[in-house]
């Protein structure tokens, strides 16, 4: 039913090859199979970089250009900026009321990041709330799937817990019975009677197959009953299971295989470590950076045999070159048949080749910034329609409609 994918990225500078291979490539792929919502998480950037207004301001549109350059298609994907939708903040606030402090304190990234970013004061209210804000981002669009790296899996898990708790606390919305009756009235009489029977068998006798039959009936209604809406399905499923209406949808993390591309020195690629190649890095700069890359420390002279497993260039080969090239490199390295610069050349060529279409697309967008603004404008309005609808449900469920 709901096949919406949602993900966000923080605008902290130009995107690099690590971002592309670790996330963006996957975002582009998902466009073919899902309704994709991708947004600039500028508030999330502020949770750690609250004093860096200039970087964030500059990075927002740079990042959108990088996304478009990588192949996000504004016809297929909804692209927007978090802070343009105050609804996210409203949901964050409302969810905050019932979220136990302990849930946030025990998210693994909380202590990790405080530990890692020692030079920053992260003992802030905003930083503790980081995963809850992320939960609001996800839940406000009733996203079915969230493509995130392993490091973010705990945030999706928290999101699920928050949604479950919300539905438990507020799921029985006022007028629920009347709405169920209205949905049932859209069904042929026999089907409605059948559904009621399955509900009784499930709720009173605990028959699992009755639940399955009931669900199948709701599915059939979704594809055939006149005037049927996704809301009707949700209502009847809640009615069937006795859980009430699920106001918020529990998302699932989407762990598709991603390629781990390390930085030039073999540690995680990050602009702040100075070991990154930007997606839109100049070709001459790419060449220079790769040529300077450290290699197997044991290979001091051209005549020394090397071990690719101790060399970050080899990891670049895994991502950028084909099997025959890798065989050639492995063979040449372990027999001292080739020099390191020889070995690096196909990597340099492959990176440059990959960047070509990015550069072309980026240039077109950069020479027409109005078009990029327009893309974000359209995306923001599309997102707003969904966010508003969810907030209407949320306010109603919480009794905030006066
Ligand atoms: N925390 C995510 C990151 O650092 C960014 C993010 C914010 C996000 N909100 C989100 C990702 C919602 C997925 C869904 O990468
Ligand atoms: Fe690394 Fe290639 Fe040099 Fe071997 S030949 S050490 S794999 S760069």
XYZ file of N, CA, C and O in Angstrom, residues 162-318:
628
model
N 8.426 5.252 19.072
C 7.670 6.490 19.284
C 6.299 6.391 18.612
O 5.272 6.778 19.190
N 6.275 5.831 17.406
C 5.003 5.693 16.673
C 4.061 4.749 17.425
O 2.874 5.031 17.594
N 4.622 3.657 17.899
C 3.813 2.668 18.604
C 3.202 3.291 19.864
O 2.033 3.110 20.162
N 4.031 4.022 20.572
C 3.548 4.645 21.809
C 2.462 5.679 21.509
O 1.455 5.767 22.208
N 2.681 6.432 20.454
C 1.688 7.440 20.079
C 0.362 6.765 19.743
O -0.698 7.168 20.235
N 0.439 5.719 18.921
C -0.795 5.028 18.530
C -1.488 4.412 19.738
O -2.713 4.391 19.823
N -0.679 3.927 20.663
C -1.247 3.339 21.870
C -1.945 4.401 22.714
O -3.053 4.201 23.212
N -1.287 5.558 22.866
C -1.848 6.615 23.713
C -3.043 7.315 23.073
O -4.003 7.659 23.749
N -2.943 7.549 21.757
C -3.939 8.415 21.116
C -4.697 7.763 19.969
O -5.460 8.425 19.279
N -4.402 6.462 19.724
C -4.966 5.816 18.540
C -6.482 5.789 18.494
O -7.074 5.795 17.435
N -7.087 5.741 19.681
C -8.555 5.726 19.662
C -9.049 7.142 19.488
O -9.357 7.840 20.445
N -9.125 7.523 18.228
C -9.488 8.918 18.004
C -10.992 9.108 18.158
O -11.772 8.191 17.940
N -11.394 10.319 18.538
C -12.818 10.598 18.652
C -13.482 10.360 17.295
O -12.906 10.650 16.255
N -14.673 9.814 17.349
C -15.386 9.587 16.097
C -14.930 8.335 15.377
O -15.327 8.082 14.242
N -14.065 7.556 16.039
C -13.523 6.364 15.381
C -14.637 5.420 14.924
O -14.659 4.991 13.764
N -15.592 5.141 15.859
C -16.647 4.177 15.523
C -17.472 4.648 14.323
O -17.781 3.868 13.431
N -17.770 5.942 14.299
C -18.584 6.475 13.203
C -17.829 6.373 11.878
O -18.407 6.050 10.835
N -16.531 6.617 11.938
C -15.737 6.536 10.714
C -15.645 5.111 10.211
O -15.660 4.860 9.009
N -15.544 4.173 11.152
C -15.511 2.761 10.767
C -16.835 2.394 10.095
O -16.844 1.746 9.042
N -17.934 2.860 10.694
C -19.246 2.544 10.122
C -19.351 3.099 8.704
O -19.865 2.428 7.798
N -18.819 4.296 8.499
C -18.893 4.906 7.175
C -18.061 4.110 6.165
O -18.459 3.935 5.014
N -16.909 3.620 6.614
C -16.061 2.827 5.712
C -16.749 1.500 5.397
O -16.769 1.053 4.248
N -17.334 0.895 6.421
C -18.022 -0.393 6.209
C -19.174 -0.231 5.216
O -19.454 -1.138 4.423
N -19.809 0.946 5.265
C -20.953 1.186 4.384
C -20.541 1.245 2.915
O -21.378 1.119 2.023
N -19.245 1.450 2.665
C -18.789 1.471 1.271
C -18.628 0.067 0.689
O -18.397 -0.099 -0.497
N -18.702 -0.931 1.590
C -18.524 -2.317 1.131
C -19.871 -2.918 0.740
O -20.911 -2.539 1.307
N -19.873 -3.889 -0.176
C -21.092 -4.666 -0.393
C -21.496 -5.304 0.949
O -20.619 -5.681 1.733
N -22.821 -5.434 1.181
C -23.310 -5.876 2.495
C -22.673 -7.186 2.964
O -22.278 -7.332 4.117
N -22.585 -8.156 2.020
C -22.025 -9.463 2.392
C -20.583 -9.335 2.847
O -20.164 -10.001 3.789
N -19.834 -8.479 2.153
C -18.426 -8.294 2.510
C -18.305 -7.675 3.890
O -17.460 -8.064 4.696
N -19.168 -6.705 4.176
C -19.124 -6.038 5.479
C -19.442 -7.052 6.582
O -18.787 -7.080 7.631
N -20.443 -7.896 6.318
C -20.828 -8.904 7.303
C -19.684 -9.896 7.529
O -19.356 -10.280 8.640
N -19.046 -10.273 6.428
C -17.916 -11.212 6.471
C -16.785 -10.627 7.310
O -16.195 -11.291 8.164
N -16.514 -9.355 7.098
C -15.427 -8.699 7.834
C -15.726 -8.678 9.334
O -14.848 -8.929 10.163
N -16.992 -8.388 9.675
C -17.383 -8.370 11.089
C -17.205 -9.742 11.734
O -16.769 -9.852 12.882
N -17.521 -10.761 10.967
C -17.366 -12.125 11.494
C -15.886 -12.423 11.752
O -15.527 -12.956 12.809
N -15.027 -12.040 10.817
C -13.594 -12.287 11.005
C -13.086 -11.524 12.225
O -12.258 -12.008 12.978
N -13.597 -10.316 12.415
C -13.181 -9.498 13.543
C -13.525 -10.186 14.872
O -12.712 -10.273 15.773
N -14.769 -10.702 14.937
C -15.181 -11.399 16.165
C -14.325 -12.631 16.405
O -13.840 -12.867 17.497
N -14.126 -13.392 15.321
C -13.336 -14.621 15.466
C -11.908 -14.307 15.907
O -11.303 -15.061 16.657
N -11.397 -13.225 15.422
C -10.031 -12.863 15.798
C -9.979 -12.317 17.220
O -9.206 -12.767 18.057
N -10.850 -11.351 17.504
C -10.751 -10.681 18.797
C -11.295 -11.513 19.956
O -10.776 -11.438 21.066
N -12.329 -12.307 19.688
C -12.904 -13.076 20.792
C -12.282 -14.451 20.920
O -12.092 -14.959 22.014
N -11.961 -15.063 19.783
C -11.433 -16.431 19.836
C -9.954 -16.496 19.494
O -9.353 -17.560 19.528
N -9.377 -15.345 19.148
C -7.940 -15.314 18.877
C -7.514 -16.126 17.667
O -6.391 -16.621 17.608
N -8.426 -16.267 16.693
C -8.072 -17.071 15.514
C -7.229 -16.255 14.536
O -7.723 -15.306 13.928
N -5.968 -16.656 14.385
C -5.052 -15.902 13.529
C -5.514 -15.903 12.082
O -5.370 -14.910 11.367
N -6.103 -17.040 11.656
C -6.498 -17.088 10.231
C -7.648 -16.131 9.948
O -7.820 -15.653 8.833
N -8.429 -15.831 11.010
C -9.516 -14.866 10.829
C -8.939 -13.481 10.541
O -9.452 -12.736 9.703
N -7.849 -13.175 11.219
C -7.192 -11.885 10.977
C -6.705 -11.812 9.532
O -6.932 -10.821 8.830
N -6.075 -12.903 9.082
C -5.558 -12.927 7.712
C -6.691 -12.772 6.702
O -6.576 -12.024 5.728
N -7.806 -13.461 6.968
C -8.952 -13.358 6.045
C -9.500 -11.931 6.025
O -9.871 -11.412 4.978
N -9.577 -11.346 7.211
C -10.070 -9.970 7.313
C -9.175 -9.013 6.559
O -9.650 -8.143 5.826
N -7.863 -9.202 6.730
C -6.921 -8.319 6.038
C -7.047 -8.451 4.525
O -6.988 -7.459 3.792
N -7.252 -9.696 4.083
C -7.419 -9.925 2.645
C -8.660 -9.202 2.133
O -8.661 -8.629 1.035
N -9.692 -9.217 2.953
C -10.930 -8.533 2.552
C -10.707 -7.017 2.429
O -11.186 -6.386 1.490
N -9.954 -6.452 3.391
C -9.677 -5.011 3.327
C -8.872 -4.702 2.065
O -9.113 -3.706 1.373
N -7.935 -5.608 1.760
C -7.123 -5.401 0.565
C -7.995 -5.420 -0.697
O -7.828 -4.607 -1.601
N -8.928 -6.361 -0.711
C -9.826 -6.466 -1.860
C -10.638 -5.171 -1.986
O -10.797 -4.624 -3.077
N -11.126 -4.683 -0.842
C -11.914 -3.446 -0.862
C -11.087 -2.297 -1.417
O -11.578 -1.475 -2.197
N -9.808 -2.269 -1.024
C -8.939 -1.167 -1.463
C -8.843 -1.118 -2.976
O -8.687 -0.055 -3.565
N -8.924 -2.289 -3.608
C -8.767 -2.270 -5.057
C -10.099 -2.260 -5.797
O -10.129 -2.080 -7.002
N -11.225 -2.461 -5.064
C -12.482 -2.551 -5.830
C -13.635 -1.700 -5.302
O -14.529 -1.356 -6.067
N -13.648 -1.341 -4.014
C -14.824 -0.614 -3.502
C -14.824 0.827 -4.006
O -13.806 1.503 -3.923
N -15.943 1.286 -4.506
C -16.004 2.666 -5.022
C -15.807 3.686 -3.900
O -16.346 3.507 -2.812
N -15.029 4.704 -4.190
C -14.819 5.789 -3.224
C -13.904 5.417 -2.079
O -13.830 6.113 -1.065
N -13.219 4.317 -2.213
C -12.365 3.828 -1.121
C -11.092 4.672 -1.016
O -10.540 5.079 -2.028
N -10.647 4.961 0.200
C -9.406 5.730 0.376
C -8.438 4.932 1.255
O -8.874 4.034 1.987
N -7.159 5.250 1.200
C -6.191 4.568 2.083
C -6.574 4.718 3.553
O -6.350 3.825 4.360
N -7.184 5.840 3.893
C -7.653 6.052 5.265
C -8.676 4.999 5.674
O -8.683 4.524 6.809
N -9.551 4.654 4.725
C -10.561 3.631 5.007
C -9.889 2.307 5.350
O -10.302 1.615 6.286
N -8.860 1.963 4.588
C -8.143 0.710 4.863
C -7.565 0.735 6.262
O -7.675 -0.224 7.030
N -6.945 1.868 6.590
C -6.293 1.982 7.889
C -7.318 1.848 9.020
O -7.093 1.166 10.011
N -8.452 2.520 8.835
C -9.521 2.458 9.841
C -9.996 1.032 10.045
O -10.129 0.558 11.178
N -10.255 0.358 8.937
C -10.802 -0.991 9.066
C -9.783 -1.969 9.618
O -10.137 -2.894 10.347
N -8.505 -1.762 9.290
C -7.487 -2.650 9.866
C -7.402 -2.441 11.375
O -7.288 -3.400 12.142
N -7.502 -1.184 11.795
C -7.497 -0.882 13.225
C -8.716 -1.480 13.922
O -8.646 -1.997 15.035
N -9.837 -1.420 13.225
C -11.096 -1.974 13.728
C -10.973 -3.495 13.864
O -11.315 -4.081 14.880
N -10.422 -4.101 12.823
C -10.257 -5.554 12.779
C -9.372 -6.050 13.920
O -9.682 -7.017 14.607
N -8.273 -5.349 14.134
C -7.305 -5.804 15.140
C -7.636 -5.301 16.537
O -7.019 -5.722 17.511
N -8.557 -4.338 16.609
C -8.905 -3.793 17.913
C -7.864 -2.819 18.441
O -7.787 -2.525 19.624
N -7.029 -2.296 17.555
C -5.987 -1.364 17.992
C -6.408 0.078 17.773
O -5.645 0.996 18.063
N -7.588 0.267 17.197
C -7.977 1.622 16.879
C -7.304 2.054 15.602
O -6.754 1.241 14.868
N -7.309 3.337 15.348
C -6.692 3.828 14.117
C -5.206 4.020 14.369
O -4.803 4.561 15.386
N -4.385 3.555 13.446
C -2.972 3.845 13.585
C -2.739 5.217 12.975
O -2.777 5.389 11.766
N -2.576 6.191 13.852
C -2.411 7.567 13.369
C -1.059 7.691 12.675
O -0.930 8.288 11.621
N -0.044 7.084 13.292
C 1.300 7.151 12.721
C 1.719 5.764 12.228
O 1.324 4.758 12.813
N 2.493 5.742 11.173
C 2.900 4.474 10.563
C 4.318 4.118 10.992
O 5.213 4.957 10.908
N 4.512 2.884 11.442
C 5.872 2.463 11.807
C 6.687 2.224 10.541
O 6.302 1.418 9.707
N 7.818 2.909 10.411
C 8.637 2.718 9.210
C 9.582 1.527 9.382
O 9.810 1.070 10.503
N 10.115 1.063 8.273
C 11.162 0.039 8.329
C 12.435 0.636 7.753
O 12.384 1.444 6.824
N 13.565 0.238 8.329
C 14.841 0.676 7.755
C 15.066 -0.117 6.481
O 14.715 -1.284 6.394
N 15.595 0.537 5.488
C 15.865 -0.130 4.214
C 17.371 -0.272 4.080
O 18.077 0.689 3.795
N 17.841 -1.477 4.361
C 19.290 -1.696 4.288
C 19.640 -2.319 2.955
O 19.701 -3.529 2.816
N 19.827 -1.504 1.958
C 20.272 -2.049 0.678
C 21.792 -2.059 0.711
O 22.406 -1.330 1.483
N 22.369 -2.908 -0.125
C 23.831 -2.981 -0.054
C 24.425 -1.671 -0.564
O 24.046 -1.161 -1.608
N 25.307 -1.141 0.244
C 25.986 0.080 -0.162
C 27.483 -0.214 -0.194
O 27.960 -1.134 0.450
N 28.174 0.598 -0.962
C 29.609 0.380 -1.066
C 30.310 1.273 -0.061
O 30.029 2.459 0.022
N 31.183 0.666 0.708
C 31.944 1.445 1.677
C 33.177 1.987 0.985
O 34.048 1.223 0.574
N 33.241 3.274 0.819
C 34.429 3.867 0.223
C 35.185 4.623 1.307
O 34.681 5.595 1.855
N 36.389 4.172 1.634
C 37.145 4.878 2.671
C 37.740 6.159 2.109
O 37.662 6.426 0.909
N 38.335 6.940 2.975
C 39.009 8.159 2.539
C 40.371 7.831 1.943
O 40.789 6.674 1.907
N 41.055 8.875 1.487
C 42.350 8.688 0.815
C 43.364 7.995 1.724
O 44.272 7.320 1.250
N 43.213 8.158 3.029
C 44.179 7.562 3.954
C 43.679 6.245 4.545
O 44.279 5.699 5.460
N 42.551 5.757 4.050
C 42.049 4.475 4.528
C 41.080 4.576 5.696
O 40.391 3.620 6.016
N 41.000 5.750 6.356
C 39.993 5.909 7.408
C 38.717 6.446 6.754
O 38.679 6.677 5.550
N 37.663 6.612 7.538
C 36.385 7.061 6.989
C 36.535 8.363 6.191
O 37.197 9.296 6.653
N 35.936 8.409 5.000
C 36.044 9.633 4.192
C 35.222 10.746 4.823
O 34.036 10.581 5.096
N 35.874 11.861 5.085
C 35.184 12.977 5.711
C 35.939 14.258 5.386
O 37.178 14.285 5.433
N 35.176 15.289 5.051
C 35.831 16.536 4.679
C 36.715 17.041 5.815
O 37.816 17.548 5.601
N 36.226 16.835 7.053
C 36.979 17.387 8.182
C 38.289 16.636 8.430
O 39.182 17.143 9.092
N 38.421 15.426 7.897
C 39.695 14.719 8.026
C 40.646 15.070 6.884
O 41.769 14.564 6.832
N 40.192 15.856 5.922
C 41.040 16.219 4.787
C 41.394 15.025 3.911
O 42.427 15.023 3.248
N 40.538 14.015 3.876
C 40.864 12.813 3.088
C 39.783 12.508 2.052
O 39.579 11.365 1.674
N 39.085 13.559 1.632
C 37.926 13.344 0.760
C 38.186 13.834 -0.666
O 39.021 14.703 -0.896
N 37.434 13.253 -1.595
C 37.375 13.783 -2.956
C 35.937 14.225 -3.169
O 35.009 13.414 -3.036
N 35.765 15.505 -3.468
C 34.412 16.022 -3.652
C 33.806 15.434 -4.919
O 34.528 15.098 -5.860
N 32.475 15.331 -4.930
C 31.813 14.848 -6.145
C 32.166 15.725 -7.328
O 32.324 15.254 -8.440
N 32.278 17.032 -7.065
C 32.581 17.944 -8.170
C 34.026 18.447 -8.103
O 34.317 19.574 -8.490
N 34.913 17.624 -7.605
C 36.335 17.958 -7.562
C 36.860 18.118 -8.998
O 36.475 17.358 -9.885
N 37.761 19.096 -9.202
C 38.380 19.274 -10.525
C 39.183 18.032 -10.898
O 39.867 17.469 -10.034
N 39.153 17.628 -12.180
C 39.894 16.428 -12.601
C 41.377 16.482 -12.227
O 41.937 15.467 -11.772
N 41.999 17.638 -12.376
C 43.426 17.735 -12.051
C 43.653 17.478 -10.565
O 44.654 16.885 -10.158
N 42.714 17.919 -9.768
C 42.793 17.741 -8.316
C 42.589 16.263 -7.948
O 43.261 15.737 -7.060
N 41.691 15.611 -8.658
C 41.468 14.180 -8.435
C 42.778 13.448 -8.691
O 43.232 12.633 -7.875
N 43.389 13.774 -9.808
C 44.640 13.129 -10.197
C 45.702 13.348 -9.119
O 46.376 12.430 -8.668
N 45.819 14.584 -8.684
C 46.837 14.926 -7.688
C 46.590 14.178 -6.376
O 47.498 13.600 -5.790
N 45.350 14.163 -5.952
C 45.031 13.522 -4.669
C 45.294 12.016 -4.712
O 45.825 11.452 -3.755
N 44.899 11.380 -5.800
C 45.105 9.925 -5.875
C 46.594 9.609 -5.978
O 47.101 8.680 -5.351
N 47.308 10.417 -6.753
C 48.743 10.147 -6.901
C 49.474 10.275 -5.562
O 50.490 9.640 -5.344
N 48.925 11.097 -4.692
C 49.561 11.285 -3.383
C 49.070 10.304 -2.331
O 49.532 10.345 -1.182
N 48.123 9.507 -2.699
C 47.549 8.581 -1.709
C 48.612 7.648 -1.138
O 49.429 7.133 -1.891
N 48.562 7.423 0.171
C 49.492 6.462 0.749
C 49.177 5.055 0.234
O 48.036 4.756 -0.116
N 50.192 4.200 0.172
C 49.997 2.829 -0.310
C 50.481 1.870 0.770
O 50.689 2.293 1.905
N 50.650 0.616 0.420
C 51.174 -0.343 1.395
C 52.504 0.180 1.935
O 53.451 0.353 1.167
N 52.592 0.452 3.226
C 53.802 1.069 3.789
C 55.041 0.205 3.553
O 56.166 0.727 3.562
N 54.838 -1.094 3.322
C 55.992 -1.982 3.113
C 56.574 -1.810 1.711
O 57.674 -2.273 1.415
N 55.822 -1.152 0.829
C 56.305 -0.996 -0.548
C 57.017 0.337 -0.693
O 56.506 1.282 -1.284
N 58.227 0.384 -0.181
C 58.964 1.643 -0.209
C 59.556 1.873 -1.594
O 59.474 2.970 -2.146
N 60.130 0.841 -2.169
C 60.746 0.950 -3.492
C 59.897 0.245 -4.533
O 59.140 -0.664 -4.205
N 60.086 0.657 -5.749
C 59.369 0.062 -6.871
C 59.591 -1.455 -6.925
O 58.712 -2.213 -7.346
N 60.756 -1.894 -6.466
C 61.098 -3.319 -6.527
C 60.553 -4.119 -5.336
O 60.631 -5.342 -5.326
N 60.008 -3.436 -4.325
C 59.420 -4.151 -3.187
C 58.066 -4.727 -3.588
O 57.258 -4.033 -4.201
N 57.828 -5.975 -3.193
C 56.495 -6.541 -3.436
C 55.520 -5.968 -2.402
O 55.908 -5.697 -1.274
N 54.284 -5.817 -2.816
C 53.312 -5.230 -1.896
C 52.188 -6.197 -1.545
O 52.062 -7.266 -2.128
N 51.390 -5.769 -0.565
C 50.191 -6.522 -0.202
C 48.992 -5.577 -0.316
O 48.818 -4.689 0.519
N 48.180 -5.768 -1.358
C 47.059 -4.842 -1.587
C 46.150 -4.718 -0.370
O 45.519 -3.678 -0.169
N 46.082 -5.758 0.437
C 45.176 -5.688 1.577
C 45.592 -4.652 2.611
O 44.798 -4.263 3.463
N 46.817 -4.220 2.510
C 47.258 -3.160 3.431
C 47.266 -1.797 2.757
O 47.879 -0.857 3.253
N 46.586 -1.700 1.603
C 46.678 -0.471 0.802
C 45.302 0.126 0.520
O 44.423 -0.550 -0.001
N 45.090 1.395 0.862
C 43.781 1.999 0.603
C 43.439 2.086 -0.892
O 42.261 2.097 -1.266
N 44.467 2.125 -1.746
C 44.205 2.192 -3.199
C 43.444 0.936 -3.642
O 42.557 0.997 -4.501
N 43.788 -0.169 -3.021
C 43.110 -1.424 -3.366
C 41.610 -1.327 -3.088
O 40.780 -1.822 -3.836
N 41.264 -0.657 -2.008
C 39.839 -0.489 -1.691
C 39.153 0.396 -2.734
O 37.987 0.210 -3.034
N 39.884 1.335 -3.268
C 39.334 2.147 -4.359
C 39.119 1.279 -5.599
O 38.142 1.453 -6.325
N 40.043 0.347 -5.826
C 39.852 -0.571 -6.952
C 38.541 -1.345 -6.804
O 37.831 -1.559 -7.779
N 38.224 -1.747 -5.584
C 36.989 -2.517 -5.357
C 35.765 -1.735 -5.827
O 34.801 -2.308 -6.306
